[in-house]
Tab-separated table of C-alpha atoms in Angstrom:
chain	number	residue	atom	x	y	z
A	1	UNK	CA	61.358	9.735	6.532
A	2	UNK	CA	59.976	9.830	10.130
A	3	UNK	CA	60.979	7.147	12.367
A	4	UNK	CA	57.346	5.894	13.112
A	5	UNK	CA	56.571	5.943	9.577
A	6	UNK	CA	59.730	3.975	9.004
A	7	UNK	CA	58.914	1.205	11.470
A	8	UNK	CA	55.080	0.979	10.434
A	9	UNK	CA	56.407	0.217	6.692
A	10	UNK	CA	58.780	-2.322	7.864
A	11	UNK	CA	56.008	-3.974	10.091
A	12	UNK	CA	53.559	-4.064	7.164
A	13	UNK	CA	55.898	-5.854	4.554
A	14	UNK	CA	57.822	-7.966	7.166
A	15	UNK	CA	57.122	-11.429	8.116
A	16	UNK	CA	55.222	-11.616	11.458
A	17	UNK	CA	55.715	-14.446	13.869
A	18	UNK	CA	51.983	-15.659	13.313
A	19	UNK	CA	51.198	-15.937	9.731
A	20	UNK	CA	47.588	-15.193	10.466
A	21	UNK	CA	48.517	-11.518	11.024
A	22	UNK	CA	49.899	-11.558	7.414
A	23	UNK	CA	46.494	-12.963	6.330
A	24	UNK	CA	44.378	-10.392	8.128
A	25	UNK	CA	46.461	-7.693	6.854
A	26	UNK	CA	45.918	-8.932	3.247
A	27	UNK	CA	42.320	-9.189	3.910
A	28	UNK	CA	42.124	-5.680	5.004
A	29	UNK	CA	43.771	-4.408	1.859
A	30	UNK	CA	41.540	-6.517	-0.517
A	31	UNK	CA	38.398	-5.192	1.631
A	32	UNK	CA	39.387	-1.745	1.450
A	33	UNK	CA	40.319	-2.095	-2.183
A	34	UNK	CA	37.110	-3.550	-3.197
A	35	UNK	CA	35.064	-1.085	-1.514
A	36	UNK	CA	37.059	1.642	-3.291
A	37	UNK	CA	36.705	-0.212	-6.620
A	38	UNK	CA	32.919	-0.164	-6.039
A	39	UNK	CA	32.868	3.474	-5.479
A	40	UNK	CA	34.865	4.291	-8.444
A	41	UNK	CA	32.503	2.178	-10.758
A	42	UNK	CA	29.302	3.343	-9.084
A	43	UNK	CA	30.090	7.076	-9.209
A	44	UNK	CA	31.392	6.725	-12.747
A	45	UNK	CA	28.211	4.962	-13.700
A	46	UNK	CA	26.179	7.965	-12.154
A	47	UNK	CA	28.247	10.314	-14.258
A	48	UNK	CA	27.682	8.172	-17.508
A	49	UNK	CA	23.818	8.295	-17.170
A	50	UNK	CA	24.037	12.124	-16.511
A	51	UNK	CA	26.305	12.627	-19.208
A	52	UNK	CA	24.107	10.563	-21.685
A	53	UNK	CA	21.037	12.406	-20.608
A	54	UNK	CA	22.771	15.635	-21.147
A	55	UNK	CA	23.890	14.797	-24.718
A	56	UNK	CA	20.031	13.895	-25.325
A	57	UNK	CA	19.026	17.009	-24.213
A	58	UNK	CA	21.414	19.033	-26.240
A	59	UNK	CA	19.637	17.531	-29.510
A	60	UNK	CA	16.641	19.606	-28.781
A	61	UNK	CA	17.361	22.312	-26.195
A	62	UNK	CA	19.212	25.573	-26.785
A	63	UNK	CA	22.583	26.318	-25.878
A	64	UNK	CA	21.255	29.315	-23.639
A	65	UNK	CA	17.750	30.171	-22.637
A	66	UNK	CA	16.382	33.340	-21.621
A	67	UNK	CA	13.145	33.272	-19.502
A	68	UNK	CA	11.406	36.069	-17.499
A	69	UNK	CA	11.836	36.063	-13.550
A	70	UNK	CA	8.342	36.913	-12.843
A	71	UNK	CA	5.437	35.869	-14.934
A	72	UNK	CA	5.314	33.392	-17.655
A	73	UNK	CA	5.353	35.650	-20.939
A	74	UNK	CA	7.583	38.654	-22.141
A	75	UNK	CA	7.458	41.065	-25.235
A	76	UNK	CA	9.699	39.541	-28.002
A	77	UNK	CA	10.469	43.420	-28.609
A	78	UNK	CA	11.779	44.051	-25.181
A	79	UNK	CA	14.714	46.401	-25.419
A	80	UNK	CA	16.693	43.962	-23.192
A	81	UNK	CA	16.072	41.083	-25.414
A	82	UNK	CA	16.950	43.076	-28.551
A	83	UNK	CA	20.010	43.861	-26.774
A	84	UNK	CA	20.688	40.202	-26.064
A	85	UNK	CA	19.839	39.044	-29.746
A	86	UNK	CA	22.478	41.717	-31.046
A	87	UNK	CA	25.620	40.671	-28.854
A	88	UNK	CA	28.565	39.856	-30.599
A	89	UNK	CA	28.721	36.293	-28.987
A	90	UNK	CA	25.131	35.207	-30.130
A	91	UNK	CA	25.151	33.402	-33.441
A	92	UNK	CA	21.448	32.910	-33.590
A	93	UNK	CA	18.262	33.272	-31.501
A	94	UNK	CA	14.765	31.925	-31.574
A	95	UNK	CA	11.653	33.386	-30.278
A	96	UNK	CA	9.354	30.518	-28.846
A	97	UNK	CA	6.108	30.523	-26.866
A	98	UNK	CA	5.326	27.088	-25.116
A	99	UNK	CA	2.200	26.159	-23.012
A	100	UNK	CA	-0.358	23.378	-22.613
A	101	UNK	CA	-3.118	22.734	-24.826
A	102	UNK	CA	-5.879	20.019	-25.803
A	103	UNK	CA	-6.234	18.192	-28.816
A	104	UNK	CA	-9.190	16.414	-30.098
A	105	UNK	CA	-8.336	13.267	-32.052
A	106	UNK	CA	-11.230	11.053	-33.100
A	107	UNK	CA	-13.312	12.352	-30.271
A	108	UNK	CA	-10.603	11.699	-27.726
A	109	UNK	CA	-9.093	14.594	-25.656
A	110	UNK	CA	-5.297	14.460	-25.017
A	111	UNK	CA	-3.271	17.307	-23.164
A	112	UNK	CA	-0.110	18.091	-24.765
A	113	UNK	CA	2.634	20.658	-24.678
A	114	UNK	CA	2.432	23.193	-27.589
A	115	UNK	CA	5.554	24.724	-28.692
A	116	UNK	CA	5.722	27.627	-31.189
A	117	UNK	CA	8.882	28.550	-32.911
A	118	UNK	CA	10.183	31.123	-35.300
A	119	UNK	CA	12.233	30.334	-38.517
A	120	UNK	CA	15.605	30.442	-36.806
A	121	UNK	CA	14.808	27.260	-34.403
A	122	UNK	CA	16.695	25.148	-36.746
A	123	UNK	CA	19.758	27.253	-36.130
A	124	UNK	CA	19.613	27.269	-32.476
A	125	UNK	CA	18.866	23.438	-32.093
A	126	UNK	CA	19.684	20.151	-33.959
A	127	UNK	CA	15.925	19.299	-34.403
A	128	UNK	CA	16.696	18.189	-38.045
A	129	UNK	CA	19.194	15.426	-36.907
A	130	UNK	CA	16.418	13.750	-34.812
A	131	UNK	CA	13.389	13.956	-37.551
A	132	UNK	CA	11.792	10.792	-38.621
A	133	UNK	CA	9.371	10.026	-41.530
A	134	UNK	CA	8.786	10.839	-45.370
A	135	UNK	CA	7.735	14.648	-45.041
A	136	UNK	CA	9.867	17.712	-44.664
A	137	UNK	CA	10.617	20.139	-41.864
A	138	UNK	CA	7.806	22.619	-42.440
A	139	UNK	CA	5.728	24.426	-39.891
A	140	UNK	CA	3.606	27.006	-41.979
A	141	UNK	CA	2.675	27.384	-45.838
A	142	UNK	CA	0.084	29.875	-46.788
A	143	UNK	CA	-3.020	29.402	-44.497
A	144	UNK	CA	-1.942	25.853	-43.458
A	145	UNK	CA	-0.206	25.410	-40.066
A	146	UNK	CA	1.760	22.119	-39.476
A	147	UNK	CA	2.374	20.227	-36.420
A	148	UNK	CA	5.263	18.036	-35.806
A	149	UNK	CA	4.801	15.853	-32.650
A	150	UNK	CA	6.863	13.720	-30.579
A	151	UNK	CA	7.486	10.065	-31.521
A	152	UNK	CA	5.170	8.762	-28.902
A	153	UNK	CA	2.632	11.332	-29.207
A	154	UNK	CA	2.610	10.533	-32.887
A	155	UNK	CA	2.053	6.612	-31.891
A	156	UNK	CA	-0.939	7.657	-29.762
A	157	UNK	CA	-2.689	9.562	-32.471
A	158	UNK	CA	-2.180	6.430	-34.990
A	159	UNK	CA	0.946	7.171	-36.649
A	160	UNK	CA	2.392	10.229	-38.516
A	161	UNK	CA	-0.225	10.999	-41.042
A	162	UNK	CA	-2.933	12.019	-38.469
A	163	UNK	CA	-4.613	14.290	-41.082
A	164	UNK	CA	-6.017	17.669	-39.322
A	165	UNK	CA	-6.086	18.175	-35.463
A	166	UNK	CA	-8.146	20.543	-33.406
A	167	UNK	CA	-6.135	22.297	-30.909
A	168	UNK	CA	-8.030	23.916	-28.018
A	169	UNK	CA	-6.879	26.408	-25.353
A	170	UNK	CA	-9.030	28.391	-22.850
A	171	UNK	CA	-9.439	32.091	-23.586
A	172	UNK	CA	-7.043	34.227	-21.595
A	173	UNK	CA	-8.592	35.770	-18.317
A	174	UNK	CA	-12.156	34.043	-18.933
A	175	UNK	CA	-13.660	31.151	-16.773
A	176	UNK	CA	-15.153	28.294	-18.506
A	177	UNK	CA	-18.776	28.297	-18.906
A	178	UNK	CA	-19.857	24.651	-18.276
A	179	UNK	CA	-23.216	24.884	-19.915
A	180	UNK	CA	-21.438	25.957	-23.150
A	181	UNK	CA	-17.613	25.431	-22.800
A	182	UNK	CA	-16.925	26.386	-26.395
A	183	UNK	CA	-17.669	29.975	-25.777
A	184	UNK	CA	-14.496	30.463	-23.627
A	185	UNK	CA	-12.151	28.213	-25.795
A	186	UNK	CA	-10.096	29.249	-28.710
A	187	UNK	CA	-9.873	26.559	-31.331
A	188	UNK	CA	-7.709	26.117	-34.487
A	189	UNK	CA	-6.358	23.175	-36.712
A	190	UNK	CA	-3.021	21.777	-37.212
A	191	UNK	CA	-2.062	19.425	-40.143
A	192	UNK	CA	-0.070	16.593	-40.239
A	193	UNK	CA	3.750	17.351	-41.488
A	194	UNK	CA	4.421	13.646	-42.299
A	195	UNK	CA	7.246	13.662	-39.674
A	196	UNK	CA	8.031	13.608	-36.142
A	197	UNK	CA	10.990	13.822	-33.727
A	198	UNK	CA	12.500	11.601	-30.943
A	199	UNK	CA	14.737	12.780	-28.093
A	200	UNK	CA	14.281	9.575	-26.164
A	201	UNK	CA	12.785	11.540	-23.413
A	202	UNK	CA	9.204	11.203	-22.018
A	203	UNK	CA	8.849	14.874	-21.573
A	204	UNK	CA	9.306	15.416	-25.208
A	205	UNK	CA	8.506	12.282	-27.050
A	206	UNK	CA	5.274	11.745	-25.149
A	207	UNK	CA	3.610	15.293	-25.088
A	208	UNK	CA	5.405	17.961	-27.181
A	209	UNK	CA	3.901	19.219	-30.508
A	210	UNK	CA	6.201	21.737	-32.522
A	211	UNK	CA	4.608	24.327	-34.516
A	212	UNK	CA	5.002	27.722	-35.862
A	213	UNK	CA	5.216	30.832	-33.340
A	214	UNK	CA	2.485	32.840	-35.172
A	215	UNK	CA	-0.045	29.808	-34.883
A	216	UNK	CA	0.606	29.571	-30.988
A	217	UNK	CA	0.450	33.301	-30.435
A	218	UNK	CA	-3.065	33.695	-32.159
A	219	UNK	CA	-4.263	30.706	-30.431
A	220	UNK	CA	-3.593	31.978	-26.718
A	221	UNK	CA	-4.190	35.547	-27.811
A	222	UNK	CA	-0.666	36.446	-27.100
A	223	UNK	CA	0.485	38.508	-30.121
A	224	UNK	CA	3.842	39.905	-29.850
A	225	UNK	CA	4.651	37.817	-26.690
A	226	UNK	CA	6.874	34.931	-26.006
A	227	UNK	CA	7.862	32.715	-23.038
A	228	UNK	CA	11.350	32.066	-24.023
A	229	UNK	CA	14.300	33.233	-26.150
A	230	UNK	CA	16.429	30.570	-27.355
A	231	UNK	CA	20.272	31.202	-28.058
A	232	UNK	CA	23.140	29.614	-29.749
A	233	UNK	CA	26.706	31.048	-29.107
A	234	UNK	CA	29.274	31.519	-31.845
A	235	UNK	CA	31.935	28.836	-32.020
A	236	UNK	CA	34.808	29.182	-29.783
A	237	UNK	CA	33.012	31.242	-27.099
A	238	UNK	CA	33.133	30.250	-23.709
A	239	UNK	CA	29.743	29.393	-22.417
A	240	UNK	CA	29.824	30.372	-18.769
A	241	UNK	CA	31.561	33.887	-19.814
A	242	UNK	CA	28.939	34.486	-22.378
A	243	UNK	CA	26.140	33.524	-19.758
A	244	UNK	CA	27.464	35.987	-17.357
A	245	UNK	CA	27.767	38.754	-20.021
A	246	UNK	CA	24.281	38.126	-21.423
A	247	UNK	CA	22.877	38.124	-17.875
A	248	UNK	CA	24.193	41.349	-17.014
A	249	UNK	CA	22.641	42.700	-20.258
A	250	UNK	CA	19.151	41.251	-19.860
A	251	UNK	CA	19.085	42.756	-16.216
A	252	UNK	CA	17.402	41.323	-13.198
A	253	UNK	CA	13.843	40.791	-15.015
A	254	UNK	CA	15.274	37.774	-16.975
A	255	UNK	CA	17.216	34.804	-16.289
A	256	UNK	CA	19.782	33.142	-18.695
A	257	UNK	CA	19.831	29.603	-18.169
A	258	UNK	CA	22.237	26.901	-19.601
A	259	UNK	CA	21.204	23.394	-20.704
A	260	UNK	CA	21.530	21.929	-17.075
A	261	UNK	CA	19.720	24.813	-15.457
A	262	UNK	CA	16.852	24.340	-18.087
A	263	UNK	CA	16.379	20.846	-16.409
A	264	UNK	CA	17.529	21.619	-13.050
A	265	UNK	CA	14.723	19.353	-11.338
A	266	UNK	CA	16.132	16.205	-13.344
A	267	UNK	CA	19.675	16.735	-12.714
A	268	UNK	CA	19.041	17.693	-8.936
A	269	UNK	CA	17.238	14.214	-8.645
A	270	UNK	CA	20.452	12.419	-10.129
A	271	UNK	CA	22.802	14.332	-7.855
A	272	UNK	CA	20.790	13.375	-5.011
A	273	UNK	CA	20.879	9.761	-6.031
A	274	UNK	CA	24.595	9.744	-6.471
A	275	UNK	CA	25.082	11.534	-3.017
A	276	UNK	CA	23.008	8.774	-1.275
A	277	UNK	CA	24.910	6.045	-3.026
A	278	UNK	CA	28.200	7.589	-2.151
A	279	UNK	CA	27.130	7.819	1.642
A	280	UNK	CA	26.070	4.134	1.356
A	281	UNK	CA	29.460	3.115	-0.270
A	282	UNK	CA	31.494	5.205	2.354
A	283	UNK	CA	29.644	3.030	5.165
A	284	UNK	CA	30.742	-0.077	3.156
A	285	UNK	CA	34.366	1.321	3.369
A	286	UNK	CA	33.999	1.899	6.930
A	287	UNK	CA	32.896	-1.572	7.558
A	288	UNK	CA	35.892	-2.810	5.498
A	289	UNK	CA	38.091	-0.770	7.706
A	290	UNK	CA	37.011	-2.905	10.882
A	291	UNK	CA	39.391	-5.468	9.291
A	292	UNK	CA	42.509	-2.951	9.785
A	293	UNK	CA	41.490	-2.501	13.337
A	294	UNK	CA	41.763	-6.392	13.820
A	295	UNK	CA	44.860	-6.631	11.933
A	296	UNK	CA	46.577	-3.731	14.031
A	297	UNK	CA	45.407	-5.071	17.013
A	298	UNK	CA	47.093	-8.450	16.161
A	299	UNK	CA	50.170	-6.525	15.320
A	300	UNK	CA	50.275	-4.780	18.676
A	301	UNK	CA	50.214	-8.085	20.444
A	302	UNK	CA	52.730	-9.670	18.077
A	303	UNK	CA	55.325	-6.897	18.553
A	304	UNK	CA	54.824	-6.491	22.252
A	305	UNK	CA	58.775	-7.365	22.942
A	306	UNK	CA	59.518	-4.816	19.977
A	307	UNK	CA	57.495	-2.033	22.010
A	308	UNK	CA	59.757	-2.892	25.143
A	309	UNK	CA	62.876	-2.588	23.052
A	310	UNK	CA	61.884	0.524	21.205
A	311	UNK	CA	61.029	2.256	24.659
A	312	UNK	CA	64.443	1.225	25.967
A	313	UNK	CA	66.089	2.779	22.923
A	314	UNK	CA	64.190	6.110	23.764
A	315	UNK	CA	61.109	6.066	21.752
A	316	UNK	CA	58.295	8.030	23.284
A	317	UNK	CA	54.839	6.694	23.955
A	318	UNK	CA	53.674	9.087	21.137
A	319	UNK	CA	56.084	7.746	18.798
A	320	UNK	CA	54.960	4.120	19.454
A	321	UNK	CA	51.301	5.069	18.984
A	322	UNK	CA	52.273	6.772	15.837
A	323	UNK	CA	53.696	3.587	14.364
A	324	UNK	CA	50.495	1.715	14.619
A	325	UNK	CA	48.580	4.570	13.386
A	326	UNK	CA	50.770	4.711	10.398
A	327	UNK	CA	50.216	1.224	10.052
A	328	UNK	CA	46.688	1.391	9.751
A	329	UNK	CA	46.947	4.358	7.452
A	330	UNK	CA	49.203	2.588	4.933
A	331	UNK	CA	46.561	-0.451	4.823
A	332	UNK	CA	44.051	2.193	3.814
A	333	UNK	CA	46.261	3.886	1.358
A	334	UNK	CA	47.581	0.625	-0.326
A	335	UNK	CA	43.750	-0.353	-0.511
A	336	UNK	CA	42.742	2.991	-1.867
A	337	UNK	CA	45.318	2.893	-4.642
A	338	UNK	CA	44.865	-0.609	-5.564
A	339	UNK	CA	40.830	-0.244	-5.727
A	340	UNK	CA	41.095	3.069	-7.691
A	341	UNK	CA	43.482	1.471	-10.264
A	342	UNK	CA	41.363	-1.614	-10.793
A	343	UNK	CA	38.184	0.468	-10.986
A	344	UNK	CA	39.650	2.603	-13.433
A	345	UNK	CA	40.625	-0.578	-15.391
A	346	UNK	CA	37.132	-1.862	-15.198
A	347	UNK	CA	35.615	1.640	-16.068
A	348	UNK	CA	37.915	1.649	-19.300
A	349	UNK	CA	37.176	-2.003	-20.247
A	350	UNK	CA	33.396	-0.945	-19.855
A	351	UNK	CA	33.783	1.955	-22.022
A	352	UNK	CA	35.541	-0.090	-25.008
A	353	UNK	CA	33.775	-3.293	-24.845
A	354	UNK	CA	30.467	-2.861	-23.198
A	355	UNK	CA	30.980	-5.934	-20.728
A	356	UNK	CA	27.767	-5.028	-18.768
A	357	UNK	CA	24.979	-4.928	-20.817
A	358	UNK	CA	21.599	-2.944	-20.119
A	359	UNK	CA	19.507	-5.911	-21.373
A	360	UNK	CA	21.442	-9.243	-21.647
A	361	UNK	CA	18.912	-11.036	-23.615
A	362	UNK	CA	19.161	-8.307	-26.386
A	363	UNK	CA	15.334	-7.672	-26.026
A	364	UNK	CA	15.105	-4.352	-24.486
A	365	UNK	CA	14.628	-1.087	-26.294
A	366	UNK	CA	17.350	1.434	-24.757
A	367	UNK	CA	19.349	4.346	-26.258
A	368	UNK	CA	22.648	2.426	-25.617
A	369	UNK	CA	23.395	-1.268	-25.512
A	370	UNK	CA	25.714	-1.240	-22.363
A	371	UNK	CA	25.732	0.778	-19.095
A	372	UNK	CA	27.414	4.196	-19.930
A	373	UNK	CA	30.484	5.177	-17.866
A	374	UNK	CA	32.384	8.589	-17.445
A	375	UNK	CA	35.156	8.918	-15.111
A	376	UNK	CA	35.592	12.421	-13.461
A	377	UNK	CA	38.799	13.223	-12.059
A	378	UNK	CA	37.403	15.125	-9.160
A	379	UNK	CA	35.266	11.992	-8.285
A	380	UNK	CA	38.513	9.937	-8.058
A	381	UNK	CA	40.180	12.566	-5.839
A	382	UNK	CA	37.107	12.700	-3.483
A	383	UNK	CA	37.084	8.821	-3.337
A	384	UNK	CA	40.694	8.692	-2.756
A	385	UNK	CA	40.499	11.156	0.337
A	386	UNK	CA	37.335	9.784	1.646
A	387	UNK	CA	38.939	6.342	1.870
A	388	UNK	CA	41.986	7.523	3.657
A	389	UNK	CA	40.125	9.814	6.008
A	390	UNK	CA	37.546	7.007	6.844
A	391	UNK	CA	40.502	4.425	7.272
A	392	UNK	CA	42.700	6.752	9.625
A	393	UNK	CA	39.690	7.817	11.691
A	394	UNK	CA	38.385	4.063	12.142
A	395	UNK	CA	41.718	3.067	13.522
A	396	UNK	CA	42.543	6.231	15.612
A	397	UNK	CA	40.716	5.435	19.044
A	398	UNK	CA	41.256	1.684	18.891
A	399	UNK	CA	45.030	1.850	18.238
A	400	UNK	CA	45.521	4.640	20.876
A	401	UNK	CA	43.610	2.691	23.456
A	402	UNK	CA	45.435	-0.811	22.535
A	403	UNK	CA	48.743	0.927	22.375
A	404	UNK	CA	48.673	2.626	25.520
A	405	UNK	CA	47.169	-0.430	27.407
A	406	UNK	CA	50.129	-2.570	25.913
A	407	UNK	CA	52.766	-0.031	27.286
A	408	UNK	CA	50.892	0.027	30.587
A	409	UNK	CA	51.229	-3.616	30.963
A	410	UNK	CA	54.831	-3.577	30.489
A	411	UNK	CA	55.585	-0.527	32.728
């Protein structure tokens, strides 16, 4: 143990001549601890919401998705896509075609997203786990095409048994004739299946209509074309390793996306919000560290005689300055440790008992009753070093200045 650190530790825990110094030191530790606790809880809260949304996406979205790098459609019999489907890491593959369409329901036009899938869709997604209603999962039977709407879309159409819908899309490569728009529009019918799905995401529940792939391809005049190839990997296969292998197999004309990349915009917004919250809380830690400056400043005044004694015993000016720098660092360290421990305890209690409810009165319509919490080890490490660095930097200049001034007065 170095000499300055030993003295700083003794000063931190020993009784001072003025009790107010002990009080200020205690307040400094508490201030840093509370700021650290807030950082742990807020960052874990952001992680909880991100993990919650990620879990919701997995109920509908594929594990991996292959899309063209240029344009919107690709040939379903493309050799690269065939090679991807035959890869030994792929358990199932689904061809899908997704685009906007217009439905006419009782004379009311409504823009929706039409998603056509083949028979393997139930193997690449968990669609059957989020279905509601008395009907069965069925997209096509004979000449009839069935549509499965999102929950909120079904509500807009008056319920699950909406009868038959007219689906309208512009003909490919043609401009709308305003005098007679029907000439440039493809129209076909979808029949109610008696069921709907609910993902708890507006993107799906409000606008998406699920139907068969041949129906959508014919409606858009895109026979043999798809917009996505959705993949499910075999059990035990590392997703990121498989993603790299499939990307090499697909080539530069295609992109292989995992679930987070499929919703990159949503998660980027959440990351930006988390970053701003972290910066704001770091500023609060900096404000809390001002108490450390006051504590160390009072300690320097209180230990004026000790400084003189240490100089006569051979301590250098640098060692004396380091004593008070270590004093400030120890206060930051104690505050960080206490704050992280208390923060982790609060997070654990929230996870187990849901102390903080999303809707205290119980009248809300939320996916979960309490705020979701997810503690990430990397976040805890970053918070710890942030508090330590901010605490050290905040006292570095004041301690250097006050220590040298005190020694100059004694000289």
